Short mmCIF file of C-alpha atoms and ligand atoms in Angstrom, two decimals:
data_model
loop_
_atom_site.label_atom_id
_atom_site.label_comp_id
_atom_site.label_asym_id
_atom_site.label_seq_id
_atom_site.Cartn_x
_atom_site.Cartn_y
_atom_site.Cartn_z
CA UNK A 1 127.01 54.71 94.48
CA UNK A 2 125.69 55.29 97.92
CA UNK A 3 128.15 52.73 99.49
CA UNK A 4 131.32 54.97 98.37
CA UNK A 5 129.75 57.91 100.65
CA UNK A 6 131.62 58.32 103.87
CA UNK A 7 129.41 57.43 107.02
CA UNK A 8 127.24 60.50 107.92
CA UNK A 9 127.71 62.50 110.84
CA UNK A 10 125.02 62.89 113.56
CA UNK A 11 121.94 64.93 112.53
CA UNK A 12 122.10 68.51 112.71
CA UNK A 13 118.79 70.67 113.37
CA UNK A 14 118.66 74.26 112.22
CA UNK A 15 115.83 76.53 113.94
CA UNK A 16 114.39 79.26 111.87
CA UNK A 17 113.56 82.43 113.86
CA UNK A 18 110.19 84.27 113.38
CA UNK A 19 110.87 87.03 110.64
CA UNK A 20 110.04 90.54 111.86
CA UNK A 21 106.39 90.71 110.66
CA UNK A 22 105.57 87.59 112.84
CA UNK A 23 108.19 88.41 115.64
CA UNK A 24 106.08 91.58 116.57
CA UNK A 25 103.55 89.06 118.17
CA UNK A 26 104.57 85.72 120.25
CA UNK A 27 102.85 82.66 119.18
CA UNK A 28 100.75 82.90 122.38
CA UNK A 29 99.57 86.58 121.30
CA UNK A 30 98.61 85.57 117.86
CA UNK A 31 96.80 82.42 119.17
CA UNK A 32 94.94 84.57 121.87
CA UNK A 33 94.13 87.15 119.09
CA UNK A 34 92.74 84.43 116.45
CA UNK A 35 90.38 82.90 119.45
CA UNK A 36 89.07 86.28 120.03
CA UNK A 37 88.48 87.30 116.27
CA UNK A 38 85.42 86.37 113.98
CA UNK A 39 85.50 83.57 112.81
CA UNK A 40 87.23 82.07 116.13
CA UNK A 41 90.23 80.00 114.87
CA UNK A 42 93.24 77.99 116.54
CA UNK A 43 95.75 77.70 113.70
CA UNK A 44 96.30 73.82 112.76
CA UNK A 45 99.90 73.88 113.69
CA UNK A 46 98.83 73.75 117.34
CA UNK A 47 97.41 70.25 116.89
CA UNK A 48 100.78 68.81 116.72
CA UNK A 49 102.08 68.67 120.42
CA UNK A 50 103.34 65.25 121.66
CA UNK A 51 100.00 63.77 122.03
CA UNK A 52 98.71 65.29 118.62
CA UNK A 53 101.68 63.73 117.02
CA UNK A 54 100.59 60.25 118.45
CA UNK A 55 97.04 60.68 117.60
CA UNK A 56 97.81 61.91 114.03
CA UNK A 57 100.04 58.60 113.61
CA UNK A 58 96.79 56.83 114.57
CA UNK A 59 94.64 58.51 112.23
CA UNK A 60 96.80 57.54 109.54
CA UNK A 61 95.97 53.83 110.42
CA UNK A 62 92.19 54.34 110.57
CA UNK A 63 89.87 52.33 108.03
CA UNK A 64 87.73 55.63 107.31
CA UNK A 65 90.93 57.69 106.56
CA UNK A 66 91.59 56.95 103.14
CA UNK A 67 94.33 59.34 102.02
CA UNK A 68 97.36 57.49 103.01
CA UNK A 69 95.94 54.26 101.60
CA UNK A 70 95.26 56.01 98.20
CA UNK A 71 98.62 57.66 98.34
CA UNK A 72 100.59 54.54 98.94
CA UNK A 73 98.73 52.91 95.93
CA UNK A 74 99.45 55.61 93.56
CA UNK A 75 103.19 55.61 94.54
CA UNK A 76 103.28 51.68 94.50
CA UNK A 77 101.66 51.73 90.92
CA UNK A 78 103.84 54.64 89.50
CA UNK A 79 107.02 54.71 91.46
CA UNK A 80 109.10 53.36 88.54
CA UNK A 81 107.97 56.26 86.12
CA UNK A 82 108.41 58.96 89.05
CA UNK A 83 112.02 57.51 89.37
CA UNK A 84 112.85 58.11 85.83
CA UNK A 85 111.84 61.82 86.34
CA UNK A 86 113.37 62.41 89.71
CA UNK A 87 117.15 63.21 90.11
CA UNK A 88 119.43 60.54 91.71
CA UNK A 89 121.99 61.15 94.33
CA UNK A 90 119.58 63.91 95.66
CA UNK A 91 118.83 65.65 98.88
CA UNK A 92 115.37 64.84 99.77
CA UNK A 93 113.48 67.67 101.55
CA UNK A 94 110.55 66.37 103.51
CA UNK A 95 108.24 69.13 104.01
CA UNK A 96 106.08 68.70 107.21
CA UNK A 97 107.84 65.65 107.68
CA UNK A 98 106.43 64.25 110.78
CA UNK A 99 107.59 60.74 111.52
CA UNK A 100 109.51 60.67 108.11
CA UNK A 101 108.35 57.33 107.26
CA UNK A 102 106.78 58.13 103.95
CA UNK A 103 110.36 59.19 102.99
CA UNK A 104 111.57 55.61 103.01
CA UNK A 105 110.11 54.88 99.78
CA UNK A 106 112.74 57.15 98.21
CA UNK A 107 115.54 55.97 100.58
CA UNK A 108 115.14 52.51 99.95
CA UNK A 109 114.94 53.18 95.99
CA UNK A 110 118.49 54.33 96.58
CA UNK A 111 118.56 58.01 95.16
CA UNK A 112 118.66 59.90 98.34
CA UNK A 113 122.22 61.09 99.73
CA UNK A 114 120.82 63.23 102.39
CA UNK A 115 117.46 63.58 103.98
CA UNK A 116 116.27 67.10 105.38
CA UNK A 117 113.09 66.96 107.46
CA UNK A 118 111.32 70.27 107.87
CA UNK A 119 108.63 70.47 110.58
CA UNK A 120 107.47 72.66 113.41
CA UNK A 121 107.38 69.67 115.94
CA UNK A 122 110.78 69.74 117.00
CA UNK A 123 110.61 66.40 119.24
CA UNK A 124 108.97 64.39 116.66
CA UNK A 125 111.48 65.75 114.00
CA UNK A 126 114.49 64.66 116.23
CA UNK A 127 112.95 61.18 116.95
CA UNK A 128 112.49 60.93 113.29
CA UNK A 129 116.03 61.83 112.28
CA UNK A 130 117.53 59.60 114.85
CA UNK A 131 115.42 56.51 113.87
CA UNK A 132 116.39 57.46 110.09
CA UNK A 133 120.16 57.91 110.67
CA UNK A 134 120.11 54.39 112.35
CA UNK A 135 118.50 52.74 109.61
CA UNK A 136 120.31 54.49 106.87
CA UNK A 137 123.84 55.21 107.98
CA UNK A 138 125.03 55.97 104.54
CA UNK A 139 122.47 58.73 104.31
CA UNK A 140 123.12 62.24 106.09
CA UNK A 141 120.01 63.15 108.09
CA UNK A 142 119.19 66.81 109.04
CA UNK A 143 116.54 68.85 110.05
CA UNK A 144 115.03 72.51 109.99
CA UNK A 145 112.55 73.51 112.68
CA UNK A 146 110.40 76.28 111.50
CA UNK A 147 106.95 77.41 110.98
CA UNK A 148 105.70 77.10 107.36
CA UNK A 149 103.54 80.06 107.98
CA UNK A 150 106.54 82.40 108.07
CA UNK A 151 107.36 81.31 104.47
CA UNK A 152 109.78 78.39 103.36
CA UNK A 153 113.57 79.02 104.57
CA UNK A 154 116.34 76.45 104.37
CA UNK A 155 119.17 77.41 106.37
CA UNK A 156 121.03 74.15 105.67
CA UNK A 157 123.00 74.78 102.38
CA UNK A 158 123.31 72.24 99.58
CA UNK A 159 126.24 69.85 99.86
CA UNK A 160 128.21 69.41 96.83
CA UNK A 161 125.62 71.21 94.67
CA UNK A 162 123.27 68.13 94.70
CA UNK A 163 120.03 68.08 93.17
CA UNK A 164 117.05 68.43 95.88
CA UNK A 165 113.75 66.75 95.81
CA UNK A 166 110.96 68.73 97.59
CA UNK A 167 108.58 66.09 99.12
CA UNK A 168 105.37 67.16 100.27
CA UNK A 169 103.22 64.14 101.00
CA UNK A 170 100.01 63.63 102.64
CA UNK A 171 97.89 66.43 101.25
CA UNK A 172 99.26 68.67 103.88
CA UNK A 173 99.26 71.57 101.17
CA UNK A 174 95.35 71.36 101.74
CA UNK A 175 95.74 72.88 105.10
CA UNK A 176 96.69 76.04 103.82
CA UNK A 177 94.28 78.67 102.10
CA UNK A 178 94.84 78.49 98.26
CA UNK A 179 96.50 81.95 98.12
CA UNK A 180 99.10 80.86 100.87
CA UNK A 181 99.35 77.35 99.37
CA UNK A 182 100.35 78.94 96.02
CA UNK A 183 102.95 81.09 97.93
CA UNK A 184 104.59 78.10 99.77
CA UNK A 185 104.84 76.43 96.18
CA UNK A 186 106.37 79.52 94.62
CA UNK A 187 108.87 79.58 97.52
CA UNK A 188 109.79 75.93 97.00
CA UNK A 189 110.15 76.92 93.39
CA UNK A 190 112.33 79.70 94.20
CA UNK A 191 114.56 77.53 96.16
CA UNK A 192 114.95 75.01 93.20
CA UNK A 193 117.60 74.81 90.42
CA UNK A 194 117.29 73.22 87.08
CA UNK A 195 117.32 69.30 87.60
CA UNK A 196 115.39 69.83 91.07
CA UNK A 197 111.94 68.32 91.29
CA UNK A 198 109.15 68.66 93.29
CA UNK A 199 106.75 65.83 94.42
CA UNK A 200 103.16 67.10 95.87
CA UNK A 201 100.37 65.00 96.99
CA UNK A 202 97.12 66.67 97.04
CA UNK A 203 93.45 65.31 97.85
CA UNK A 204 91.00 65.88 95.61
CA UNK A 205 86.75 65.98 96.40
CA UNK A 206 85.03 62.72 96.57
CA UNK A 207 81.59 61.70 97.84
CA UNK A 208 81.04 64.16 100.82
CA UNK A 209 79.84 61.40 103.22
CA UNK A 210 83.11 59.53 102.39
CA UNK A 211 85.34 62.82 103.10
CA UNK A 212 83.38 63.58 106.30
CA UNK A 213 83.97 59.98 107.55
CA UNK A 214 87.63 60.46 106.98
CA UNK A 215 87.52 63.36 109.46
CA UNK A 216 85.07 61.84 111.89
CA UNK A 217 85.75 58.27 112.55
CA UNK A 218 83.75 55.76 114.36
CA UNK A 219 86.45 55.06 117.00
CA UNK A 220 86.68 58.97 117.93
CA UNK A 221 90.44 59.26 117.24
CA UNK A 222 89.95 62.31 115.12
CA UNK A 223 87.72 63.68 117.59
CA UNK A 224 90.53 63.16 120.26
CA UNK A 225 93.14 64.83 118.23
CA UNK A 226 91.02 67.81 117.60
CA UNK A 227 89.94 68.03 121.15
CA UNK A 228 93.42 67.62 122.34
CA UNK A 229 94.42 71.10 120.91
CA UNK A 230 92.41 72.77 123.52
CA UNK A 231 94.96 71.11 125.97
CA UNK A 232 97.80 72.69 123.99
CA UNK A 233 95.97 76.14 123.99
CA UNK A 234 95.72 75.97 128.07
CA UNK A 235 99.39 75.10 128.10
CA UNK A 236 100.44 77.92 125.70
CA UNK A 237 98.06 80.55 127.19
CA UNK A 238 97.68 79.45 130.61
CA UNK A 239 94.13 79.10 129.57
CA UNK A 240 91.13 77.09 131.38
CA UNK A 241 89.58 75.53 128.43
CA UNK A 242 87.37 72.21 129.66
CA UNK A 243 87.52 69.95 126.44
CA UNK A 244 84.57 68.16 128.08
CA UNK A 245 82.66 71.53 127.18
CA UNK A 246 83.19 70.69 123.42
CA UNK A 247 82.47 68.28 120.71
CA UNK A 248 84.35 67.67 117.45
CA UNK A 249 82.59 68.23 114.30
CA UNK A 250 83.62 67.75 110.38
CA UNK A 251 81.95 69.51 107.87
CA UNK A 252 82.26 69.80 103.91
CA UNK A 253 82.09 73.24 102.82
CA UNK A 254 81.03 72.54 99.21
CA UNK A 255 81.47 76.06 98.11
CA UNK A 256 84.93 76.23 98.81
CA UNK A 257 85.73 72.75 98.57
CA UNK A 258 87.33 72.08 101.76
CA UNK A 259 86.64 69.91 105.13
CA UNK A 260 86.54 72.04 108.13
CA UNK A 261 87.24 71.02 111.71
CA UNK A 262 85.27 72.71 114.11
CA UNK A 263 85.08 72.44 117.99
CA UNK A 264 81.42 72.96 119.06
CA UNK A 265 80.72 74.64 122.61
CA UNK A 266 77.99 72.11 123.91
CA UNK A 267 76.94 74.73 126.65
CA UNK A 268 77.69 78.45 126.98
CA UNK A 269 80.93 79.19 128.68
CA UNK A 270 83.56 81.68 129.56
CA UNK A 271 87.36 80.91 128.98
CA UNK A 272 90.07 82.40 130.65
CA UNK A 273 92.73 83.07 127.78
CA UNK A 274 95.23 84.49 130.15
CA UNK A 275 96.69 88.08 129.81
CA UNK A 276 93.10 89.20 131.30
CA UNK A 277 91.29 88.28 128.35
CA UNK A 278 88.16 86.11 128.22
CA UNK A 279 86.43 84.29 125.49
CA UNK A 280 82.66 84.25 125.82
CA UNK A 281 80.81 81.27 123.95
CA UNK A 282 77.20 80.53 123.49
CA UNK A 283 76.17 76.98 123.26
CA UNK A 284 76.53 75.83 119.49
CA UNK A 285 79.24 78.41 118.68
CA UNK A 286 82.45 76.98 117.26
CA UNK A 287 86.06 77.28 116.96
CA UNK A 288 87.71 76.38 113.48
CA UNK A 289 90.82 74.32 113.87
CA UNK A 290 91.64 73.13 110.53
CA UNK A 291 90.82 73.48 106.82
CA UNK A 292 91.74 70.68 104.48
CA UNK A 293 90.98 72.09 101.04
CA UNK A 294 90.09 69.29 98.42
CA UNK A 295 91.43 70.42 95.06
CA UNK A 296 90.49 68.72 91.89
CA UNK A 297 93.05 68.04 89.27
CA UNK A 298 92.24 71.29 87.47
CA UNK A 299 92.48 73.25 90.65
CA UNK A 300 95.98 71.39 91.83
CA UNK A 301 97.45 72.09 88.36
CA UNK A 302 96.30 75.62 88.66
CA UNK A 303 98.01 76.07 92.24
CA UNK A 304 101.23 74.47 90.48
CA UNK A 305 101.08 76.98 87.36
CA UNK A 306 100.36 79.79 89.61
CA UNK A 307 103.50 79.21 91.65
CA UNK A 308 105.45 79.22 88.40
CA UNK A 309 105.77 75.46 87.74
CA UNK A 310 105.72 74.02 84.24
CA UNK A 311 105.99 70.56 82.99
CA UNK A 312 103.76 68.93 85.81
CA UNK A 313 102.85 65.21 85.33
CA UNK A 314 99.87 63.83 87.38
CA UNK A 315 99.94 60.35 88.75
CA UNK A 316 96.71 58.74 90.36
CA UNK A 317 94.68 55.50 90.05
CA UNK A 318 91.33 55.00 88.91
CA UNK A 319 88.26 55.84 90.84
CA UNK A 320 90.20 58.24 93.31
CA UNK A 321 90.63 62.01 93.07
CA UNK A 322 93.70 61.99 94.90
CA UNK A 323 96.97 63.13 92.81
CA UNK A 324 100.59 62.99 93.25
CA UNK A 325 102.16 65.58 91.04
CA UNK A 326 106.03 65.63 89.81
CA UNK A 327 107.10 68.89 88.78
CA UNK A 328 110.53 70.38 87.67
CA UNK A 329 111.82 73.67 86.43
CA UNK A 330 113.45 74.68 83.46
CA UNK A 331 114.80 78.09 84.74
CA UNK A 332 115.79 79.31 88.21
CA UNK A 333 113.04 82.23 88.03
CA UNK A 334 109.16 82.00 86.90
C1 LIG B 1 99.48 65.93 108.23
S1 LIG B 1 100.94 65.74 109.10
C2 LIG B 1 101.74 64.99 107.87
C3 LIG B 1 102.97 64.18 108.11
C4 LIG B 1 103.48 63.36 107.08
N1 LIG B 1 104.33 64.25 106.18
C5 LIG B 1 102.55 62.46 106.47
O1 LIG B 1 102.27 62.71 105.42
O2 LIG B 1 102.22 61.52 107.16
C6 LIG B 1 101.42 67.37 109.01
C7 LIG B 1 102.71 67.72 109.33
O3 LIG B 1 103.12 69.03 109.32
C8 LIG B 1 103.76 69.84 110.62
N2 LIG B 1 103.05 71.18 110.42
C9 LIG B 1 101.93 71.47 110.53
N3 LIG B 1 101.78 72.83 110.50
C10 LIG B 1 103.02 73.19 110.33
C11 LIG B 1 103.63 74.43 110.13
N4 LIG B 1 102.94 75.70 110.11
N5 LIG B 1 104.96 74.51 109.95
C12 LIG B 1 105.73 73.53 109.80
N6 LIG B 1 105.28 72.16 110.01
C13 LIG B 1 103.86 72.07 110.35
C14 LIG B 1 103.08 68.78 111.55
O4 LIG B 1 103.91 69.00 112.59
C15 LIG B 1 102.99 67.56 110.93
O5 LIG B 1 104.31 66.71 111.10
#
């Protein structure tokens, strides 16, 4: 069926502008404010500059970072059943698409006519679209550059009223606080029509030591990924963080069921944050850079239900808490 389609045009990239509530403060102002607030935080989106993207790709290959391996095993085992649930001839919306490689599973299955990558990292997205378009010339590759914290917007209209598959792998949903995760899923649902589907991967809690190792590997790749964010902040704010004055820490917060990545000051220090602001840190004080919520099956199903999905199917493999959920909608509104 795909071979009858005309050859696709060059990838188009649409850029979403910050909505008024966010535009009032620039990204730099927001970043400075969260560093000076309590607790001190750097939003995880800042982790993905060019070096961060390369380091993230290396993380996915680490023996300790079991998430991609378990996800692959689940999809490998259950893909035939999933393909029966998913629309064919679809537009695949790859949320937080990164290198886009995980989407190849659906492209190779021949169910995708158009791929739309959605990511904040424009250079990474452009490269992924270029590579994808060269590999799958019969599929249309397009992209949307946006910050998902602004709410999900898709400025690229459906072509030919094709069904859409929202593909959100990697348990990236766990990087959002539960209320924001529900809101993001609800936005996806609001953009869906009957016949569309969501495929969502969600990591669950396993033995704490295993989870901590996954975010604090022996080779120090995750540490380098985390510390690199200070270089991003230096560029964005004209700040003078010295990464050598910090160490990476991953901890499991059992009450919240999340892994927290911290940057811990190894000595007392004053950091110039630009715009006349200074951050004073005592030795041992930390900055939070990422939360990765680990949602049990029950909690993940609740997130989906609260976002208005029903008829959800969960796919997993024995002995692992990771789940891949396929959800459709019957009605346009919850
Ligand atoms: C953990 S990586 C996952 C990449 C890929 N989907 C995978 O599973 O391997 C998270 C991706 O989300 C993107 N991202 C992070 N925060 C974002 C935000 N606020 N808005 C849009 N994209 C974001 C990053 O640039 C990165 O590509």
